[in-house]
Tab-separated table of C-alpha atoms in Angstrom:
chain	number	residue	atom	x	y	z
A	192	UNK	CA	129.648	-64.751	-88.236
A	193	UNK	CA	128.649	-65.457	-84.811
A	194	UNK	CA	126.448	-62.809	-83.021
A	195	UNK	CA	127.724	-64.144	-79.674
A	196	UNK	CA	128.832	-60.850	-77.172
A	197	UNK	CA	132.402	-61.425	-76.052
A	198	UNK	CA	132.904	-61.875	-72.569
A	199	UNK	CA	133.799	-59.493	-70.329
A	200	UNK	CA	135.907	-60.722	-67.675
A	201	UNK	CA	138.894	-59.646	-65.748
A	202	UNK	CA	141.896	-60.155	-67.401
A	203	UNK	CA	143.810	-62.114	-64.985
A	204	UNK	CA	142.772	-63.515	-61.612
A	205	UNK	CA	144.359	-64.185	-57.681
A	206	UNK	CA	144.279	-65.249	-54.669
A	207	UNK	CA	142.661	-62.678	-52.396
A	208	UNK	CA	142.086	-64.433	-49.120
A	209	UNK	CA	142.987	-68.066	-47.302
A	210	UNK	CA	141.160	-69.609	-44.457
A	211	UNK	CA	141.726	-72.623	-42.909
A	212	UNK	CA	139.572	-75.286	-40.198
A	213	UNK	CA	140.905	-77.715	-38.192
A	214	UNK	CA	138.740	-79.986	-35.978
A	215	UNK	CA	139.313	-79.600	-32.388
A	216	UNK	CA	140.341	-83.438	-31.565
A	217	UNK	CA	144.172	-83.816	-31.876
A	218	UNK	CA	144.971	-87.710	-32.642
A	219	UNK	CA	148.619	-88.187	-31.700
A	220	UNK	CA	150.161	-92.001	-33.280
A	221	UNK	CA	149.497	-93.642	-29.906
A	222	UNK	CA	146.357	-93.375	-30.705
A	223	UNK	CA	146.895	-95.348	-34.026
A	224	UNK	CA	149.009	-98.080	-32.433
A	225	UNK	CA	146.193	-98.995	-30.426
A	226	UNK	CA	145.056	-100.701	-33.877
A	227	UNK	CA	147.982	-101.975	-35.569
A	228	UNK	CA	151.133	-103.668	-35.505
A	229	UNK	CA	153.537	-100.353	-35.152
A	230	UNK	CA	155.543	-97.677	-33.374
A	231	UNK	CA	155.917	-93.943	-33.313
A	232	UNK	CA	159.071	-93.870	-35.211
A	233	UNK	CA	158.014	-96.266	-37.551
A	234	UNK	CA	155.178	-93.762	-38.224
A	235	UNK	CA	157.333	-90.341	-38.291
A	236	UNK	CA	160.124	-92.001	-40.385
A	237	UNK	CA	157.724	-93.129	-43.218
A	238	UNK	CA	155.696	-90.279	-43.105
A	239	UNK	CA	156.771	-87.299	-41.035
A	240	UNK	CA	153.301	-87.317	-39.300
A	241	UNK	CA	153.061	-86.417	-35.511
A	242	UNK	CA	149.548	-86.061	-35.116
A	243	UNK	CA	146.565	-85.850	-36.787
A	244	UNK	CA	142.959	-83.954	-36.288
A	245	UNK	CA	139.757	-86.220	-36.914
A	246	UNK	CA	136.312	-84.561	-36.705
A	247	UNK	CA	133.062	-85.046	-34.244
A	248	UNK	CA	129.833	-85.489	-35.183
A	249	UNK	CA	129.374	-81.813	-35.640
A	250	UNK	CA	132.265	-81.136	-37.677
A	251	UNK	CA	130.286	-82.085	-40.831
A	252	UNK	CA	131.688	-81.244	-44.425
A	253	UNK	CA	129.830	-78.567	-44.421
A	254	UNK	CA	130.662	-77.049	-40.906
A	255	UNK	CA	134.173	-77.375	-41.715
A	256	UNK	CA	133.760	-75.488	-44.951
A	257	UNK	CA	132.070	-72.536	-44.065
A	258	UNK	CA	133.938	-71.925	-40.790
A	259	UNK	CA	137.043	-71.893	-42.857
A	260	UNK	CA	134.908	-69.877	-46.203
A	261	UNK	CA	134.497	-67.349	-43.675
A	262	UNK	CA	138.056	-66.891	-42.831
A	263	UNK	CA	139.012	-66.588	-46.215
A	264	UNK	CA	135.870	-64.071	-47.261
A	265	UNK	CA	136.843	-61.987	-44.311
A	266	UNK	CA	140.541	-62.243	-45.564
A	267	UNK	CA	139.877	-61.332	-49.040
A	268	UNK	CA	137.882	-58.341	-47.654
A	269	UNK	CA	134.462	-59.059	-49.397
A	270	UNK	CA	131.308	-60.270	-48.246
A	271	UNK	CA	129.497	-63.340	-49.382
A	272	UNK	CA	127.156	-61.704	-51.430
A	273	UNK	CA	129.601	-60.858	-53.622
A	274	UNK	CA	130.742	-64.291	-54.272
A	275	UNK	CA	129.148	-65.693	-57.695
A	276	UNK	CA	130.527	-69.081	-57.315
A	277	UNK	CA	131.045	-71.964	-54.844
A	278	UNK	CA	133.204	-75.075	-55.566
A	279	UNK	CA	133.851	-77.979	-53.535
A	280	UNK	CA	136.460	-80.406	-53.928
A	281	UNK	CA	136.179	-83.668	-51.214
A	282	UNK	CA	135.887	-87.255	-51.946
A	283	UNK	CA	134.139	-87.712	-48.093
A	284	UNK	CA	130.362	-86.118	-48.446
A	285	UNK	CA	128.028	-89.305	-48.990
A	286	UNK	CA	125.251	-88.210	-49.945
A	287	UNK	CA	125.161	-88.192	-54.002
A	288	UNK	CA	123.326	-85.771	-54.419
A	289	UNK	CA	122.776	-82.901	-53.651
A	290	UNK	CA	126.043	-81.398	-53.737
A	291	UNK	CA	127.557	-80.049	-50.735
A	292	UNK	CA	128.447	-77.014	-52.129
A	293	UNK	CA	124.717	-75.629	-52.132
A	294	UNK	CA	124.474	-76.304	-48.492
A	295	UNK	CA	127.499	-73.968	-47.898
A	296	UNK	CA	126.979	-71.013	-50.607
A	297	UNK	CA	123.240	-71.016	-48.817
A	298	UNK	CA	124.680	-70.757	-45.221
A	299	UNK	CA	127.296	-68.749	-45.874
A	300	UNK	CA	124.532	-66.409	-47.099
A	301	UNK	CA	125.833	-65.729	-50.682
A	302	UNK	CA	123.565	-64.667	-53.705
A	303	UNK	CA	122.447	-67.233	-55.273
A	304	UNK	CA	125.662	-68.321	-56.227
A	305	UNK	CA	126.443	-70.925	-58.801
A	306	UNK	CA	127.722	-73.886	-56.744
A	307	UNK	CA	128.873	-77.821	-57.675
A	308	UNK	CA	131.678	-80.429	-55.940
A	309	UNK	CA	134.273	-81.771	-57.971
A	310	UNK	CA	136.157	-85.252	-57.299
A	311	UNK	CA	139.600	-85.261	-57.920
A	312	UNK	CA	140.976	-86.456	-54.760
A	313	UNK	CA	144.238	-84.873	-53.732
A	314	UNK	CA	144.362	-82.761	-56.522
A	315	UNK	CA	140.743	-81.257	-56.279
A	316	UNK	CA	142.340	-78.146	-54.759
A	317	UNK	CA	144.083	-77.418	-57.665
A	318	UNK	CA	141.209	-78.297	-60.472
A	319	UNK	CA	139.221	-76.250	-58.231
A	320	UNK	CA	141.943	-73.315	-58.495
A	321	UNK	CA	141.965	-73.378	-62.262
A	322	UNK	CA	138.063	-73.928	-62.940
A	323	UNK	CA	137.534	-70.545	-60.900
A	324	UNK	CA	140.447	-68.839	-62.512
A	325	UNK	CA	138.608	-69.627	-66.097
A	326	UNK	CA	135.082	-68.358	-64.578
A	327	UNK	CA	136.628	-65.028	-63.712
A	328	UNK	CA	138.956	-64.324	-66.939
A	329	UNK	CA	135.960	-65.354	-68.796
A	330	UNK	CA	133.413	-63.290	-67.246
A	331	UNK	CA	130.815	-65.356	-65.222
A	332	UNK	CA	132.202	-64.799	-61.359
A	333	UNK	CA	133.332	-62.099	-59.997
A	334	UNK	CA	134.646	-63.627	-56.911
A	335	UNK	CA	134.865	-67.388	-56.969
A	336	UNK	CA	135.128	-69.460	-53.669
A	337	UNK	CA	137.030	-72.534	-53.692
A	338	UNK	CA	136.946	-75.121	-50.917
A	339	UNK	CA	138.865	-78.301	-50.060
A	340	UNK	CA	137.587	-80.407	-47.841
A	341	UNK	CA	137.491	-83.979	-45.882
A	342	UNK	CA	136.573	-86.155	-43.131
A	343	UNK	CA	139.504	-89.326	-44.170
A	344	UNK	CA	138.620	-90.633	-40.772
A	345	UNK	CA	135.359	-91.678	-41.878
A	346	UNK	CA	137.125	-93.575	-44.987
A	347	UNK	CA	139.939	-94.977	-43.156
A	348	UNK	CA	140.565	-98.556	-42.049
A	349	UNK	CA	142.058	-98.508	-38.805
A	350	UNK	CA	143.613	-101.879	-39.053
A	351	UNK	CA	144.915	-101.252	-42.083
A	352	UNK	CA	149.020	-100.606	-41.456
A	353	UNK	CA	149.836	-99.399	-44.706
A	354	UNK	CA	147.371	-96.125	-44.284
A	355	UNK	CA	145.768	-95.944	-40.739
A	356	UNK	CA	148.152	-93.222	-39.881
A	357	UNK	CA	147.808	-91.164	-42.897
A	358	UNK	CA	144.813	-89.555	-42.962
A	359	UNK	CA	143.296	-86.185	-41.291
A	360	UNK	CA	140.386	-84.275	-41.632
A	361	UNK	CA	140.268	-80.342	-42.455
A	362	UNK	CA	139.015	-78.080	-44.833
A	363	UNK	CA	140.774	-75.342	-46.410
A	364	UNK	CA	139.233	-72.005	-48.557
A	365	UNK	CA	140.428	-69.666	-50.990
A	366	UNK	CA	138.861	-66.673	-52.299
A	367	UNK	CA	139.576	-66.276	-56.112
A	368	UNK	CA	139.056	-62.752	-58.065
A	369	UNK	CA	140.164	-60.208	-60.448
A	370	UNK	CA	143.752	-59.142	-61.014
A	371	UNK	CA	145.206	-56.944	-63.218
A	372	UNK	CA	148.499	-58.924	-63.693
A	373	UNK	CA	148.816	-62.426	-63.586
A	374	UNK	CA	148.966	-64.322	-60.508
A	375	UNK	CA	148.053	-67.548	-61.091
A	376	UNK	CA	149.973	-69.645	-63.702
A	377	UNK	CA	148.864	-71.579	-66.353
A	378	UNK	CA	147.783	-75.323	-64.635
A	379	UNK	CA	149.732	-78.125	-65.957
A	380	UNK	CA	147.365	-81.207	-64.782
A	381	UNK	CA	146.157	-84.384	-66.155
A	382	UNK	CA	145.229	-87.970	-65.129
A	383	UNK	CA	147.040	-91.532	-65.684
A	384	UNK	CA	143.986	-93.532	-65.146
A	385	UNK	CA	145.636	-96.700	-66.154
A	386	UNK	CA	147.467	-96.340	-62.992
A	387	UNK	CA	143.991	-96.346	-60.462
A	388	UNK	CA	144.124	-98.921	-58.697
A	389	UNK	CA	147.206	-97.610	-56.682
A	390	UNK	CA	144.976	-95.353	-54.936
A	391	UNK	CA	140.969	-96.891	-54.226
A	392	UNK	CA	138.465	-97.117	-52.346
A	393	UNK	CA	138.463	-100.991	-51.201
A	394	UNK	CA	134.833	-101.691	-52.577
A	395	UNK	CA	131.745	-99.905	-55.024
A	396	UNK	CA	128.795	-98.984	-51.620
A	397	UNK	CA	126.467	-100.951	-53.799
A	398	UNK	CA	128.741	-104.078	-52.688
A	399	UNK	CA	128.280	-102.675	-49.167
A	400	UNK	CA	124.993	-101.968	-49.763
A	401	UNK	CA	123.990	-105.642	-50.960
A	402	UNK	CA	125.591	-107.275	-47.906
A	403	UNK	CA	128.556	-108.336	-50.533
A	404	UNK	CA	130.640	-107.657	-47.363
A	405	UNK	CA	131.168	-107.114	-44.052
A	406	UNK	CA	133.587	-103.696	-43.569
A	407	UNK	CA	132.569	-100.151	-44.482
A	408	UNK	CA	134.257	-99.278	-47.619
A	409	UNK	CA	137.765	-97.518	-46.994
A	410	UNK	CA	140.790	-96.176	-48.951
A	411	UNK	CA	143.655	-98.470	-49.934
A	412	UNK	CA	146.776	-98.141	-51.732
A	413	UNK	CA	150.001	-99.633	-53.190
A	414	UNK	CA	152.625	-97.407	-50.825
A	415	UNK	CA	155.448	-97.982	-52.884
A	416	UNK	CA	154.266	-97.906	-56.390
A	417	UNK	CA	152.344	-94.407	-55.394
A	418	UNK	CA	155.873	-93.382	-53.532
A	419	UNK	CA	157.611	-93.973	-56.931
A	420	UNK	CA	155.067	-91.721	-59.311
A	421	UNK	CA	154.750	-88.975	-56.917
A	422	UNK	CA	158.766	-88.967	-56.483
A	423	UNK	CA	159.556	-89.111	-60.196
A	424	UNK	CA	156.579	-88.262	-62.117
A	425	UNK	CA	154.967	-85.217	-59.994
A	426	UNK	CA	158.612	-84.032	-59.781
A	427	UNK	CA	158.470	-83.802	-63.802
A	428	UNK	CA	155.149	-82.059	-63.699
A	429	UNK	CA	156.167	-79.364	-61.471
A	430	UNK	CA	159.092	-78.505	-63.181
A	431	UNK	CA	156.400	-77.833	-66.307
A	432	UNK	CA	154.664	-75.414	-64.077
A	433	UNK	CA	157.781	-73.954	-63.087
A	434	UNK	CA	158.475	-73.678	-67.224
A	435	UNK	CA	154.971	-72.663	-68.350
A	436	UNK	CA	155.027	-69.425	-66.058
A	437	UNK	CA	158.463	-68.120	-67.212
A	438	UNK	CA	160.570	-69.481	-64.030
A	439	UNK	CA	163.287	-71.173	-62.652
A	440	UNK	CA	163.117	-73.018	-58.969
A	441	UNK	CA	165.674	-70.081	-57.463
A	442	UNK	CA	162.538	-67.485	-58.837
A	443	UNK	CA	160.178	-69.285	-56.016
A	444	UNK	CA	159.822	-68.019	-52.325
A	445	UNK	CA	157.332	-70.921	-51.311
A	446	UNK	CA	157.057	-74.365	-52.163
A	447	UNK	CA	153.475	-76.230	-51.243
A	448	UNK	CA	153.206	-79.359	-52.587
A	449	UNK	CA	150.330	-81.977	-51.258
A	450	UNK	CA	151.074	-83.000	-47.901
A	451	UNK	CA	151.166	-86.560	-48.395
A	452	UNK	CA	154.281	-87.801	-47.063
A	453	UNK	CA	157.209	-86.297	-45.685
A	454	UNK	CA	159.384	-88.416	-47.625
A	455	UNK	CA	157.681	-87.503	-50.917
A	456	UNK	CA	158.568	-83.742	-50.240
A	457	UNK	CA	161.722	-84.359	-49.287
A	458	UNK	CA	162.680	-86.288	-52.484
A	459	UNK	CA	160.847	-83.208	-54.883
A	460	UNK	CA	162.582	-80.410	-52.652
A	461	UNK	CA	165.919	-82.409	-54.042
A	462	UNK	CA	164.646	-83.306	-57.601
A	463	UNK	CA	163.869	-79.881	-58.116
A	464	UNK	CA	166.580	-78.232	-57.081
A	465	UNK	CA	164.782	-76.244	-54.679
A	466	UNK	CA	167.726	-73.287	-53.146
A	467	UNK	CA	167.228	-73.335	-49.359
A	468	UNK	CA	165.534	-70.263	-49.042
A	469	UNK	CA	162.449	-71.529	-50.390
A	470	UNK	CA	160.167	-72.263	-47.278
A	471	UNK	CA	158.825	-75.873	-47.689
A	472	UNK	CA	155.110	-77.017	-46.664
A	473	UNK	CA	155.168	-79.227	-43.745
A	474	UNK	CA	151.634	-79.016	-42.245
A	475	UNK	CA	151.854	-83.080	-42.767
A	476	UNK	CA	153.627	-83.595	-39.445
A	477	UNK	CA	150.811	-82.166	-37.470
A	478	UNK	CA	147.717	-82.451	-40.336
A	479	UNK	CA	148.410	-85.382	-41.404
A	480	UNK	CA	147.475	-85.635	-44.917
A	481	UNK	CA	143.461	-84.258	-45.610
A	482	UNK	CA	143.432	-84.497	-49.327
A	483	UNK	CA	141.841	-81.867	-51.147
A	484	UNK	CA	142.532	-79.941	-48.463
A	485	UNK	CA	146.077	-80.386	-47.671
A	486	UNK	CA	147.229	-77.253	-49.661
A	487	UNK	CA	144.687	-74.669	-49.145
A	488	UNK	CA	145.351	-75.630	-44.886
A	489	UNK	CA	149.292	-75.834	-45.649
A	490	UNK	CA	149.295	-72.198	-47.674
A	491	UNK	CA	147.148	-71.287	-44.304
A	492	UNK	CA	149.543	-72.033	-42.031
A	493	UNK	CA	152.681	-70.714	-43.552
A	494	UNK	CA	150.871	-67.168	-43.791
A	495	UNK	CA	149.473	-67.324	-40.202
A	496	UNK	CA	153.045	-68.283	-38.827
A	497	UNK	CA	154.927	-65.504	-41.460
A	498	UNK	CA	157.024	-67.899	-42.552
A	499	UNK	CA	154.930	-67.036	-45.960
A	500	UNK	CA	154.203	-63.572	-46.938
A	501	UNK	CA	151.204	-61.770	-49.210
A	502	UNK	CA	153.137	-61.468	-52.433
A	503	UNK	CA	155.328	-64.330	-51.972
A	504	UNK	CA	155.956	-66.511	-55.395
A	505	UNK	CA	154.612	-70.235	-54.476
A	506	UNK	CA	154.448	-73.263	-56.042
A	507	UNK	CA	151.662	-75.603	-55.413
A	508	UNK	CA	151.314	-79.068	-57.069
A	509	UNK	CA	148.596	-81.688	-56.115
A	510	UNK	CA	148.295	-85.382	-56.869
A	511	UNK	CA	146.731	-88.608	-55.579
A	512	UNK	CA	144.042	-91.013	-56.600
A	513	UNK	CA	142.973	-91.438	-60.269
A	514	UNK	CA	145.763	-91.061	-60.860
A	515	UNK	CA	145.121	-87.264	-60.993
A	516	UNK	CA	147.327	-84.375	-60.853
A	517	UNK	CA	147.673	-80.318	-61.278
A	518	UNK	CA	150.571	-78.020	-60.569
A	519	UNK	CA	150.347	-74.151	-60.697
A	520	UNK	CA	152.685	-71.433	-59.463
A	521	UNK	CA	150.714	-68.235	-57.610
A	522	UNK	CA	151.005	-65.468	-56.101
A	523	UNK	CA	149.974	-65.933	-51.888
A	524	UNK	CA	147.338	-63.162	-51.318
């Protein structure tokens, strides 16, 4: 028999507080033409984007983070100190080690708080969600803090046609803690890696590093082979979040999927069914799409404009390179 304690955590956990940072410079698509073979409505018929923000030299990952940690603490209506865990989820902090995470937990002045960054590209928001949701059930966090974050710009090719308009920087924060009644689904998630090469970066830095080539390493994909999984795959994976919490698509208020295409949303809204009062994410036509960060910033915005409200029923479902994925449904704090 084990003599093992049981834990003693809370026994369900929610949202409690959003925050959101965007970086100051606004990159409209005339921008990107001045690099490739386009036009604007080229641009805003394959993706829906309008604009973009890309960061300075100051808006580090870290900057980014805790200006839009401290929204979210201040939302929540805690402090830092009472936050027992940190986690960061960006693909675009270069230095290996250490992780970014204990750069922001220290400035942001919390107590020693656990803190560690996860990869998982444009899902990392939502493997972030569910890792702090287990911490707090079980018993080791009180208050977990969970942060998505990129710089793209620094990772994008700029001559590259199929993806130099995509990609934005941003971060986006949630503050996770106790509930007494569930408001955060069960995560359906998982990872197709045999698909991975849809979604890359172009080459390892050691090949950088060894002179191997000329160009900075940057992310490519296959456009249409990553249109057709996200259309018909992620499509089937929210519907299994929708199932796994004990709803239909007419039970949701708020749909925020990744915000990696227009089209892509479009074609789940109308896969799933979606009635039209359920408000759809569309921070991609001004955002453009940040990654890990693309829901936490999206589920920002609807809330700051009210066309979200606390209590609201919302699906969120992220997905991208790996091929990784996880879907939830929550309650908006």
């Amino acid at each position: 028999m084990s003599k093992i304690k049981p834990s003693k955590g809370a026994p369900y956990a929610r949202i409690l507080g959003v925050g959101g940072y965007r970086p100051t410079r606004v990159v409209p698509n005339e921008v990107i033409l001045e690099t490739i073979d386009s036009s604007d409505e080229w641009i805003r018929s394959r993706s829906g984007i309008e604009t973009r923000h890309w960061a300075s030299d100051e808006e580090t990952v870290a900057a980014m983070s805790i200006e839009a940690s401290g929204k979210a603490i201040a939302d929540a209506g805690i402090t830092a100190e009472q936050i027992g865990a940190v986690i960061v989820s960006t693909v675009t902090h270069f230095k290996q080690t250490p992780a970014v995470a204990t750069e922001i937990a220290d400035k942001l002045g919390t107590a020693k708080a656990a803190a560690f960054d996860i990869s998982a590209g444009c899902a990392g928001f939502g493997y972030g969600l569910t890792l702090a949701k287990g911490m707090i059930v079980e018993g080791s966090a009180e208050y977990v803090l969970v942060i998505g974050v990129e710089r793209l710009s620094d990772l994008t090719d700029l001559e590259d046609r199929a993806t130099a308009f995509l990609f934005g920087d941003g971060a986006g924060a949630v503050v996770v803690g106790p509930s007494n009644e569930p408001a955060i689904g069960p995560t359906v998630w998982g990872s197709e890696g045999d698909k991975s090469e849809t979604i890359k970066q172009t080459v390892p830095w050691t090949d950088y590093r060894a002179g191997e080539v000329e160009r900075f390493p940057a992310i490519t994909q296959e456009g249409q082979a990553v249109f057709r999984w996200a259309v018909f795959e992620m499509a089937k994976v929210a519907k299994e979040a929708l199932d796994v919490a004990g709803l239909d698509p007419a039970d949701l208020d708020v749909f925020i999927p990744h915000q990696a295409n227009e089209r892509i949303i479009d074609s789940m809204v109308k896969t799933l069914k979606l009635p039209e009062s359920v408000t759809v994410a569309r921070d991609i036509r001004t955002t453009g799409n940040t990654s890990a960060a693309s829901i936490p910033l999206a589920m920002e915005r609807l809330l700051a404009t009210g066309e979200a409200k606390s209590g609201d029923t919302a699906l969120v479902i992220g997905f991208g390179a790996g091929l990784v994925y996880a879907a939830t449904v929550v309650t908006l704090p």
